[in-house]
Amino acid sequence: MAALSQVDLDRLEVDAKRTAVKQVANMLQRPDQLEKVDQYKRRVARKKATVEAMLKTALQSQLDGVRTGLSQLQTALQDVQEIKNGLEEVDNTYKSIANLNDKLKIVRDENTRHRQLAAAVDNLKHISTVPETIKKTADLIAEGKLLHAHKCLSELEMSRDDLLFEVHRQQTSSATDRNLIMQYFKDLDKIYTELGKQLWLVLQRTLITVRREPTVTVTVLRIIEREERTDAVMLKRQEQTGFIPPWRPKRWRAKCFEVLQESMSRRIEGSQLEDRTLDKMWLVRHLERTRKNVLEDIRVVKTLCEPCFPPSYHIVERYVSMYHKAIQQNLHDVINQQLESNEIVSLLNWVNAYTGPDAMGDPELQIDTSKLGSLLGEKMVETLQDHYLKTRGGNIKDWMNNTLKSDQNDWDRNTQPDADAEGYFITSMPVILFEMIEQNLQVAAHIHESMIVKVLDVCVNELLHLSKTFSAAIREYKDRHLVDRSKPKFYVLYMTANINNCLAFIGFAEQLRSKYVKSDIDEAKEPDKFAVLAKTFNSIAREGCRYLLEEVFIDLSSHTSGLLSRDLWLNSPIPVDTICITVEDYSQDFVHLKPKYFEYLMAKQAERIVVEYVKAMLSPSKKISFKSYEERKNAAEKVCQEAEQLERLFGKLAPGVQIPIDLMPMLMEAVKLKDTSMLSLEISGILNKYPDARVEQLVNLLQLRGDMSKSDARQMIMEIVGDENLSKPRQEGIFTQALTM
């Protein structure tokens, strides 16, 4: 290692010389710098002297530290030697007194007997008078002098505990001695129990006592605090000696709060004076009495109890907390009685108002309601809400069905239905149902804002169920009427009212949506039930319009069946005149339809008449066969005249309705056309406007002319239509209806 150190020194010296050469070379690069050589030498000399001084100082500091360390090590060594010697002396001393314990046994036994005798002498007064003191204490308790009674009991208890402690301290403690002492003081625990009963009785009536005799309450609290201090002393002695007297710790302060809690629970339970069998409003009355009692009691606590109780009890906060727990328990007991829907509403409304200004949030009480917590808990509230929705859903369903049945009974009346301010026939069913729904939603709003959407969803679902029943009822009403058309007397008018009812349902549903649905419905996640409801009732309304249309054409059937017949139609204006008179007559009833469905019905009525004409023209079994051009020309002109007559009629009855009357003259143009070479153009025009026309129908149209064979007519139609058009899907229209009716 020395060789290595020498090598390191040699290398450092070489490096230093090399560095010095570089520095000198840098300083003497120009001739004029030679004049400064002396100056450079002095500078280097000063720097060298500074570095040497710093090295000397550092070495001196290191040497001083080493010298101090050695001195301390020397001192420590001397101390260790002294401790070793002292321990050897102690060990020798212990060995010399090994038998001292046996020698002092007699002294120790005498000392134990002396302590026991000293304790007995100290407590001799109490020991000798135990029976008298017990009797005196019982009398004091009976007289209500609880503080004096407690003092006597405390002295007796202290004497007993001192004796038990002396027995406990004996190395060979005897169970017989302990049992003897306990037997002698056996009545002490009985009297303490009796005293406790008196204390708890006073505490149970605290709110009454503080008004009449507040000193009694103060006395009880003083006794409790004395016992608490004694508990603390005994627990500390137990940590030191392992001894704890019987019945300690008593924890009377905790018992005090338990008694107060029980008294409050009984007071809350006592507010319920009736049940459902005696009074339907039993829960409302019970909750209102509870609210008043709690507010009154807390005011008493703030004004009268707070000065009586120690500040450490925080009695106002404790009373509020205990009342809160008592109300919680009572509400759970009430809920377990299987509440009805209206009772659930009353309960949840009361819970919502619990922290409001009319209850715990009363400004005079100055209670921090944020610390109270929930009375029922989210899970219980959700359970009640679900039960309410289930029960309410059943009730709503029954109400709707009963309302519909009542409305059905009115359909058979011998009086016209009621009309609104604009003269449109209606029944009371939509208004009754939606007033009921509105009332349920208002009740739901009192329960919780989220309940509005849930109740609304239940109502809409029940309306959807009702729509099926309503549709079936209307169908049954129609079928019953067709059996005997003289009954019911005002069938058409009540069917009109029911159609208007459908529009009322749609309008009321839209009002509910705009009022209670705050955001748009994402139909990708769930169907828009309001749209489904509107679509359903619109479908029912159109179904009712079809029933009215059926009623009209039952009356017209004998006349429409004679259209384009030689005997009944060709030379007679009676069929079309009868059709117009019948349509106009029925329109006097139909004007009581709301405009939306009046226009729909009139359009369908006109369309049906056109279909009857088309059926008569295109029927395979032709009712008429034209023998000459003049005959078919006259027939075509007659159809055109009747089309104009019908157009005028519907223009008068329903000016805004679009009707396909123009099809009748269009078809007759193909019939009366003299030049057959132009027929393809007429047929193409018909197909362009009415693409649902079938080949057979067009063939029958050409055969109606009387101048073409069926094969020639088919060939012409096929040339116009083409094979491709035959396979194309067709939308339903006039020609399709002519086939299906």
Coordinates of N, CA, C and O in Angstrom, one line a residue, residues 382-533:
E382 N -86.6 4.7 -1.1 CA -86.8 4.1 -2.4 C -87.8 2.9 -2.3 O -88.7 2.7 -3.2
T383 N -87.7 2.2 -1.2 CA -88.7 1.1 -1.0 C -90.1 1.6 -0.9 O -91.1 1.1 -1.5
L384 N -90.3 2.7 -0.1 CA -91.6 3.3 0.0 C -92.1 3.9 -1.3 O -93.3 3.7 -1.7
Q385 N -91.2 4.5 -2.1 CA -91.6 5.1 -3.4 C -92.0 3.9 -4.3 O -93.0 4.1 -5.0
D386 N -91.2 2.8 -4.3 CA -91.6 1.7 -5.2 C -92.9 1.1 -4.8 O -93.8 0.8 -5.7
H387 N -93.2 1.0 -3.5 CA -94.5 0.5 -3.0 C -95.6 1.4 -3.4 O -96.7 1.0 -3.8
Y388 N -95.3 2.7 -3.3 CA -96.3 3.7 -3.7 C -96.6 3.6 -5.1 O -97.8 3.6 -5.5
L389 N -95.6 3.5 -6.0 CA -95.8 3.4 -7.4 C -96.6 2.2 -7.8 O -97.5 2.2 -8.6
K390 N -96.3 1.1 -7.1 CA -97.0 -0.2 -7.4 C -98.5 -0.1 -7.0 O -99.4 -0.4 -7.8
T391 N -98.7 0.4 -5.8 CA -100.1 0.6 -5.3 C -100.8 1.6 -6.2 O -102.0 1.4 -6.6
R392 N -100.2 2.7 -6.4 CA -100.8 3.8 -7.1 C -101.1 3.4 -8.6 O -102.1 3.7 -9.2
G393 N -100.2 2.6 -9.2 CA -100.4 2.1 -10.5 C -101.7 1.2 -10.6 O -102.5 1.4 -11.5
G394 N -101.9 0.4 -9.6 CA -103.1 -0.4 -9.5 C -104.3 0.4 -9.4 O -105.4 0.2 -10.0
N395 N -104.2 1.5 -8.5 CA -105.4 2.4 -8.3 C -105.7 3.1 -9.6 O -106.9 3.3 -9.9
I396 N -104.6 3.6 -10.2 CA -104.9 4.4 -11.5 C -105.5 3.5 -12.5 O -106.4 3.9 -13.3
K397 N -105.1 2.3 -12.6 CA -105.7 1.3 -13.6 C -107.1 1.1 -13.3 O -108.0 1.2 -14.2
D398 N -107.5 0.9 -12.0 CA -108.9 0.7 -11.6 C -109.7 2.0 -11.9 O -110.8 1.9 -12.4
W399 N -109.2 3.2 -11.6 CA -109.9 4.4 -11.8 C -110.1 4.6 -13.3 O -111.2 5.0 -13.7
M400 N -109.1 4.3 -14.1 CA -109.3 4.5 -15.6 C -110.3 3.5 -16.1 O -111.2 3.9 -16.9
N401 N -110.3 2.3 -15.7 CA -111.3 1.3 -16.2 C -112.7 1.6 -15.7 O -113.6 1.5 -16.5
N402 N -112.8 2.1 -14.5 CA -114.1 2.5 -14.0 C -114.7 3.7 -14.7 O -115.9 3.8 -15.0
T403 N -113.8 4.6 -15.0 CA -114.2 5.8 -15.8 C -114.7 5.4 -17.1 O -115.7 5.9 -17.7
L404 N -113.9 4.5 -17.8 CA -114.3 4.0 -19.1 C -115.7 3.3 -19.1 O -116.5 3.5 -19.9
K405 N -115.9 2.5 -18.0 CA -117.2 1.8 -17.9 C -118.3 2.8 -17.7 O -119.4 2.6 -18.3
S406 N -118.1 3.8 -16.9 CA -119.1 4.8 -16.7 C -119.4 5.5 -18.0 O -120.6 5.8 -18.3
D407 N -118.3 5.8 -18.7 CA -118.5 6.5 -20.0 C -119.3 5.6 -21.0 O -120.1 6.1 -21.8
Q408 N -119.0 4.3 -21.0 CA -119.7 3.4 -21.9 C -121.2 3.3 -21.6 O -122.0 3.2 -22.5
N409 N -121.5 3.4 -20.3 CA -123.0 3.5 -20.0 C -123.6 4.7 -20.6 O -124.8 4.6 -21.0
D410 N -122.9 5.8 -20.7 CA -123.5 7.0 -21.3 C -123.7 6.9 -22.8 O -124.5 7.6 -23.3
W411 N -123.0 6.0 -23.4 CA -123.1 5.9 -24.9 C -124.5 5.4 -25.3 O -124.9 5.6 -26.4
D412 N -125.2 4.7 -24.4 CA -126.5 4.2 -24.7 C -127.6 5.1 -24.3 O -128.8 4.7 -24.4
R413 N -127.3 6.3 -23.8 CA -128.3 7.2 -23.4 C -129.2 7.6 -24.6 O -128.8 7.6 -25.7
N414 N -130.4 8.1 -24.3 CA -131.3 8.6 -25.3 C -131.2 10.1 -25.4 O -132.1 10.8 -25.9
T415 N -130.1 10.6 -25.0 CA -129.8 12.1 -25.1 C -128.5 12.3 -25.8 O -127.6 11.4 -25.8
Q416 N -128.4 13.4 -26.5 CA -127.1 13.6 -27.3 C -126.0 13.8 -26.3 O -126.2 14.3 -25.1
P417 N -124.7 13.6 -26.7 CA -123.6 13.8 -25.9 C -123.4 15.3 -25.7 O -123.9 16.1 -26.4
D418 N -122.6 15.7 -24.7 CA -122.3 17.1 -24.4 C -121.4 17.6 -25.5 O -120.7 16.9 -26.2
A419 N -121.5 18.9 -25.7 CA -120.6 19.6 -26.7 C -119.8 20.6 -26.0 O -120.2 21.2 -24.9
D420 N -118.6 20.9 -26.5 CA -117.7 21.9 -25.9 C -118.2 23.3 -26.4 O -119.2 23.4 -27.1
A421 N -117.4 24.3 -26.1 CA -117.8 25.7 -26.5 C -117.9 25.9 -28.0 O -118.6 26.8 -28.5
E422 N -117.2 25.1 -28.8 CA -117.1 25.2 -30.2 C -118.1 24.3 -30.9 O -118.2 24.2 -32.1
G423 N -118.9 23.5 -30.1 CA -119.9 22.7 -30.7 C -119.5 21.3 -31.0 O -120.3 20.5 -31.7
Y424 N -118.3 20.9 -30.6 CA -117.8 19.6 -30.9 C -118.2 18.6 -29.8 O -118.0 18.9 -28.6
F425 N -118.8 17.5 -30.2 CA -119.3 16.5 -29.2 C -118.1 15.9 -28.4 O -117.1 15.5 -29.0
I426 N -118.3 15.7 -27.1 CA -117.2 15.1 -26.3 C -118.0 14.4 -25.1 O -119.1 14.6 -24.9
T427 N -117.2 13.5 -24.5 CA -117.7 13.0 -23.2 C -116.7 13.5 -22.1 O -115.7 14.0 -22.4
S428 N -117.1 13.2 -20.9 CA -116.3 13.7 -19.7 C -115.0 12.8 -19.4 O -114.2 13.2 -18.6
M429 N -114.9 11.7 -20.1 CA -113.8 10.7 -19.8 C -112.4 11.3 -19.8 O -111.6 11.2 -18.9
P430 N -112.0 12.0 -21.0 CA -110.6 12.5 -21.0 C -110.3 13.5 -19.9 O -109.3 13.5 -19.3
V431 N -111.3 14.4 -19.6 CA -111.1 15.4 -18.6 C -110.9 14.8 -17.2 O -110.0 15.1 -16.5
I432 N -111.8 13.8 -16.9 CA -111.8 13.2 -15.6 C -110.4 12.4 -15.5 O -109.8 12.6 -14.4
L433 N -110.0 11.7 -16.5 CA -108.7 11.0 -16.4 C -107.5 11.9 -16.2 O -106.7 11.6 -15.4
F434 N -107.5 12.9 -17.0 CA -106.3 13.8 -16.9 C -106.3 14.7 -15.7 O -105.3 15.1 -15.2
E435 N -107.5 15.0 -15.2 CA -107.5 15.7 -13.9 C -107.0 14.7 -12.8 O -106.2 15.2 -11.9
M436 N -107.3 13.5 -12.9 CA -106.8 12.5 -11.9 C -105.3 12.3 -12.1 O -104.6 12.3 -11.1
I437 N -104.8 12.3 -13.3 CA -103.4 12.2 -13.5 C -102.7 13.4 -13.0 O -101.6 13.3 -12.3
E438 N -103.2 14.6 -13.2 CA -102.6 15.8 -12.8 C -102.6 15.8 -11.2 O -101.5 16.3 -10.6
Q439 N -103.6 15.4 -10.6 CA -103.6 15.3 -9.1 C -102.5 14.4 -8.6 O -101.8 14.7 -7.6
N440 N -102.4 13.2 -9.3 CA -101.3 12.3 -8.9 C -99.9 12.9 -9.1 O -99.0 12.6 -8.2
L441 N -99.8 13.6 -10.1 CA -98.4 14.2 -10.4 C -98.1 15.3 -9.3 O -97.0 15.5 -8.9
Q442 N -99.2 16.1 -9.0 CA -99.0 17.1 -7.9 C -98.6 16.5 -6.6 O -97.8 17.0 -5.9
V443 N -99.3 15.4 -6.3 CA -98.9 14.6 -5.1 C -97.5 14.1 -5.1 O -96.7 14.2 -4.2
A444 N -97.1 13.6 -6.3 CA -95.7 13.1 -6.5 C -94.7 14.2 -6.3 O -93.6 14.0 -5.8
A445 N -95.1 15.4 -6.7 CA -94.1 16.6 -6.6 C -93.9 16.9 -5.1 O -92.8 17.3 -4.8
H446 N -94.9 16.6 -4.3 CA -94.7 16.9 -2.8 C -93.7 15.8 -2.2 O -93.0 16.1 -1.3
I447 N -93.8 14.6 -2.8 CA -92.9 13.5 -2.3 C -91.5 13.8 -2.6 O -90.6 13.9 -1.8
H448 N -91.2 13.9 -3.9 CA -89.8 14.2 -4.4 C -89.9 14.5 -5.9 O -90.8 14.0 -6.6
E449 N -89.0 15.3 -6.3 CA -89.0 15.7 -7.7 C -88.9 14.5 -8.7 O -89.5 14.5 -9.7
S450 N -88.1 13.6 -8.3 CA -87.8 12.4 -9.1 C -89.1 11.6 -9.2 O -89.2 10.8 -10.2
M451 N -90.0 11.7 -8.3 CA -91.3 10.9 -8.3 C -92.2 11.3 -9.4 O -93.0 10.6 -9.9
I452 N -92.0 12.6 -9.9 CA -92.9 13.1 -10.9 C -92.7 12.2 -12.2 O -93.7 11.8 -12.8
V453 N -91.5 12.0 -12.6 CA -91.2 11.3 -13.8 C -91.7 9.8 -13.7 O -92.3 9.2 -14.6
K454 N -91.5 9.2 -12.5 CA -91.9 7.9 -12.2 C -93.4 7.7 -12.3 O -94.0 6.8 -12.9
V455 N -94.2 8.6 -11.6 CA -95.6 8.6 -11.6 C -96.1 8.8 -13.1 O -97.1 8.2 -13.5
L456 N -95.5 9.8 -13.7 CA -95.9 10.1 -15.1 C -95.7 8.9 -16.0 O -96.6 8.6 -16.9
D457 N -94.6 8.2 -15.8 CA -94.4 6.9 -16.6 C -95.5 5.9 -16.3 O -96.0 5.2 -17.2
V458 N -95.9 5.8 -15.0 CA -96.9 4.8 -14.7 C -98.2 5.2 -15.4 O -99.0 4.4 -15.9
C459 N -98.6 6.5 -15.3 CA -99.8 7.0 -15.9 C -99.8 6.8 -17.4 O -100.9 6.4 -18.0
V460 N -98.7 7.1 -18.1 CA -98.6 6.9 -19.5 C -98.8 5.4 -19.9 O -99.5 5.0 -20.8
N461 N -98.2 4.5 -19.1 CA -98.3 3.1 -19.3 C -99.8 2.6 -19.2 O -100.3 1.8 -20.0
E462 N -100.4 3.2 -18.1 CA -101.8 2.8 -17.9 C -102.7 3.4 -19.0 O -103.7 2.7 -19.4
L463 N -102.4 4.5 -19.5 CA -103.1 5.1 -20.7 C -103.0 4.2 -21.9 O -103.9 4.0 -22.7
L464 N -101.7 3.7 -22.1 CA -101.5 2.8 -23.2 C -102.4 1.5 -23.1 O -102.9 1.0 -24.0
H465 N -102.4 1.0 -21.8 CA -103.3 -0.2 -21.6 C -104.8 0.2 -21.8 O -105.5 -0.6 -22.3
L466 N -105.1 1.4 -21.3 CA -106.5 1.8 -21.5 C -106.9 2.0 -22.9 O -108.0 1.7 -23.3
S467 N -105.9 2.4 -23.8 CA -106.2 2.6 -25.2 C -106.7 1.3 -25.8 O -107.6 1.3 -26.7
K468 N -106.1 0.1 -25.4 CA -106.5 -1.2 -25.9 C -108.0 -1.5 -25.5 O -108.8 -1.9 -26.3
T469 N -108.2 -1.2 -24.2 CA -109.6 -1.5 -23.7 C -110.6 -0.5 -24.4 O -111.7 -0.9 -24.8
F470 N -110.2 0.7 -24.6 CA -111.0 1.7 -25.2 C -111.3 1.3 -26.7 O -112.5 1.4 -27.2
S471 N -110.3 0.9 -27.4 CA -110.5 0.5 -28.8 C -111.4 -0.7 -28.9 O -112.3 -0.8 -29.7
A472 N -111.3 -1.7 -27.9 CA -112.2 -2.9 -27.9 C -113.6 -2.4 -27.6 O -114.6 -3.0 -28.1
A473 N -113.7 -1.5 -26.7 CA -115.1 -1.0 -26.3 C -115.8 -0.3 -27.5 O -117.0 -0.5 -27.7
I474 N -115.0 0.5 -28.2 CA -115.6 1.1 -29.4 C -116.0 0.1 -30.5 O -117.1 0.2 -31.1
R475 N -115.2 -0.9 -30.6 CA -115.5 -2.0 -31.6 C -116.7 -2.8 -31.2 O -117.6 -3.1 -32.0
E476 N -116.8 -3.1 -29.9 CA -118.0 -3.8 -29.4 C -119.2 -2.9 -29.5 O -120.3 -3.4 -29.8
Y477 N -119.1 -1.6 -29.3 CA -120.2 -0.7 -29.5 C -120.7 -0.7 -30.9 O -121.9 -0.7 -31.2
K478 N -119.8 -0.7 -31.9 CA -120.1 -0.8 -33.3 C -120.8 -2.1 -33.7 O -121.9 -2.1 -34.3
D479 N -120.2 -3.2 -33.2 CA -120.8 -4.5 -33.5 C -122.2 -4.6 -32.9 O -123.1 -5.2 -33.6
R480 N -122.4 -4.1 -31.7 CA -123.7 -4.2 -31.1 C -124.8 -3.3 -31.9 O -125.9 -3.7 -32.0
H481 N -124.3 -2.2 -32.4 CA -125.2 -1.3 -33.2 C -125.6 -2.0 -34.5 O -126.7 -1.9 -35.0
L482 N -124.6 -2.7 -35.1 CA -124.9 -3.4 -36.4 C -126.0 -4.5 -36.3 O -126.6 -4.8 -37.3
V483 N -126.1 -5.1 -35.1 CA -127.1 -6.1 -34.9 C -128.5 -5.5 -35.0 O -129.4 -6.0 -35.6
D484 N -128.7 -4.3 -34.4 CA -129.9 -3.6 -34.5 C -129.6 -2.1 -34.6 O -129.2 -1.4 -33.7
R485 N -129.7 -1.6 -35.9 CA -129.2 -0.3 -36.2 C -130.1 0.8 -35.6 O -129.7 2.0 -35.6
S486 N -131.2 0.5 -35.0 CA -132.0 1.5 -34.3 C -131.5 1.8 -32.9 O -131.9 2.7 -32.2
K487 N -130.5 1.0 -32.4 CA -130.0 1.1 -31.1 C -128.4 1.1 -31.2 O -127.9 0.4 -32.0
P488 N -127.8 1.9 -30.4 CA -128.3 3.0 -29.6 C -128.8 4.1 -30.5 O -128.4 4.3 -31.7
K489 N -129.7 4.9 -29.9 CA -130.3 6.0 -30.7 C -129.3 7.0 -31.3 O -129.5 7.4 -32.5
F490 N -128.4 7.4 -30.5 CA -127.4 8.4 -31.0 C -126.0 7.7 -31.2 O -125.0 8.3 -30.7
Y491 N -126.0 6.6 -31.9 CA -124.8 5.9 -32.1 C -123.8 6.8 -32.8 O -122.6 6.9 -32.4
V492 N -124.2 7.4 -33.9 CA -123.3 8.2 -34.7 C -122.7 9.4 -33.9 O -121.5 9.7 -33.9
L493 N -123.5 10.0 -33.1 CA -123.1 11.2 -32.3 C -122.1 10.7 -31.2 O -121.1 11.4 -30.9
Y494 N -122.3 9.6 -30.5 CA -121.4 9.1 -29.5 C -120.1 8.6 -30.1 O -119.1 8.7 -29.5
M495 N -120.2 8.0 -31.3 CA -119.0 7.6 -32.0 C -118.2 8.8 -32.3 O -116.9 8.9 -32.2
T496 N -118.9 9.9 -32.8 CA -118.2 11.2 -33.1 C -117.5 11.7 -31.8 O -116.4 12.2 -31.8
A497 N -118.2 11.7 -30.7 CA -117.7 12.1 -29.4 C -116.4 11.3 -29.0 O -115.4 11.9 -28.5
N498 N -116.4 10.0 -29.2 CA -115.3 9.2 -28.9 C -114.1 9.5 -29.8 O -112.9 9.5 -29.4
I499 N -114.4 9.8 -31.1 CA -113.3 10.2 -31.9 C -112.6 11.5 -31.4 O -111.4 11.7 -31.4
N500 N -113.5 12.5 -31.1 CA -113.0 13.7 -30.5 C -112.2 13.5 -29.2 O -111.3 14.2 -28.9
N501 N -112.7 12.5 -28.4 CA -112.0 12.2 -27.2 C -110.6 11.8 -27.5 O -109.7 12.1 -26.7
C502 N -110.4 11.0 -28.6 CA -109.0 10.6 -28.9 C -108.1 11.8 -29.1 O -106.9 11.8 -28.7
L503 N -108.6 12.8 -29.8 CA -107.8 14.0 -30.0 C -107.6 14.8 -28.7 O -106.5 15.3 -28.4
A504 N -108.6 14.7 -27.8 CA -108.4 15.3 -26.4 C -107.3 14.5 -25.7 O -106.4 15.1 -25.0
F505 N -107.3 13.2 -25.8 CA -106.2 12.4 -25.1 C -104.8 12.8 -25.7 O -103.9 13.0 -24.9
I506 N -104.8 13.0 -27.0 CA -103.5 13.4 -27.6 C -103.0 14.8 -27.1 O -101.9 15.0 -26.7
G507 N -104.0 15.7 -27.0 CA -103.7 17.1 -26.6 C -103.3 17.1 -25.1 O -102.3 17.7 -24.7
F508 N -104.0 16.3 -24.3 CA -103.7 16.3 -22.8 C -102.3 15.7 -22.6 O -101.5 16.1 -21.8
A509 N -102.0 14.6 -23.4 CA -100.7 14.0 -23.3 C -99.6 14.9 -23.6 O -98.5 14.9 -23.0
E510 N -99.8 15.7 -24.7 CA -98.7 16.7 -25.1 C -98.6 17.7 -24.0 O -97.4 18.2 -23.7
Q511 N -99.7 18.1 -23.3 CA -99.5 19.1 -22.2 C -98.7 18.5 -21.1 O -97.9 19.2 -20.5
L512 N -99.0 17.3 -20.7 CA -98.2 16.6 -19.7 C -96.7 16.6 -20.1 O -95.9 16.8 -19.2
R513 N -96.5 16.2 -21.3 CA -95.1 16.1 -21.7 C -94.4 17.5 -21.6 O -93.2 17.6 -21.1
S514 N -95.0 18.5 -22.1 CA -94.3 19.8 -22.1 C -94.2 20.4 -20.7 O -93.3 21.1 -20.4
K515 N -95.1 20.0 -19.8 CA -95.1 20.5 -18.4 C -94.1 19.7 -17.5 O -93.4 20.4 -16.7
Y516 N -94.0 18.4 -17.7 CA -93.3 17.6 -16.7 C -92.0 17.0 -17.3 O -91.2 16.6 -16.5
V517 N -91.9 16.9 -18.6 CA -90.6 16.2 -19.1 C -89.7 17.4 -19.5 O -90.0 18.2 -20.4
K518 N -88.6 17.4 -18.7 CA -87.7 18.6 -18.9 C -86.7 18.4 -20.0 O -86.1 19.4 -20.5
S519 N -86.4 17.2 -20.5 CA -85.4 17.0 -21.6 C -86.0 16.2 -22.6 O -87.0 15.5 -22.4
D520 N -85.4 16.2 -23.8 CA -85.8 15.4 -24.9 C -85.6 13.9 -24.6 O -84.6 13.6 -24.0
I521 N -86.4 13.1 -25.1 CA -86.3 11.6 -24.9 C -85.4 11.0 -26.0 O -85.6 11.3 -27.2
D522 N -84.4 10.3 -25.6 CA -83.5 9.6 -26.5 C -84.2 8.3 -26.9 O -84.2 7.3 -26.2
E523 N -84.7 8.3 -28.2 CA -85.4 7.2 -28.6 C -84.5 6.0 -28.9 O -85.0 4.9 -29.1
A524 N -83.2 6.3 -29.0 CA -82.3 5.2 -29.2 C -82.2 4.3 -28.0 O -81.9 3.1 -28.0
K525 N -82.4 4.9 -26.8 CA -82.3 4.2 -25.5 C -83.7 3.6 -25.1 O -83.8 2.5 -24.6
E526 N -84.7 4.4 -25.3 CA -86.0 4.0 -24.9 C -87.1 4.6 -25.9 O -86.8 5.7 -26.4
P527 N -88.2 3.9 -26.1 CA -89.2 4.5 -27.0 C -89.9 5.7 -26.4 O -90.0 5.8 -25.2
D528 N -90.2 6.6 -27.2 CA -91.0 7.8 -26.8 C -92.4 7.4 -26.5 O -93.2 7.3 -27.5
K529 N -92.8 7.2 -25.3 CA -94.1 6.7 -25.0 C -95.2 7.7 -25.3 O -96.3 7.3 -25.6
F530 N -94.8 9.0 -25.2 CA -95.8 10.0 -25.6 C -96.1 10.0 -27.1 O -97.3 10.1 -27.5
A531 N -95.1 9.7 -27.9 CA -95.3 9.6 -29.3 C -96.1 8.3 -29.6 O -97.1 8.3 -30.4
V532 N -95.8 7.2 -28.9 CA -96.6 6.0 -29.0 C -98.1 6.2 -28.6 O -99.0 5.7 -29.3
L533 N -98.3 7.0 -27.5 CA -99.6 7.2 -27.0 C -100.4 8.0 -28.1 O -101.6 7.7 -28.4

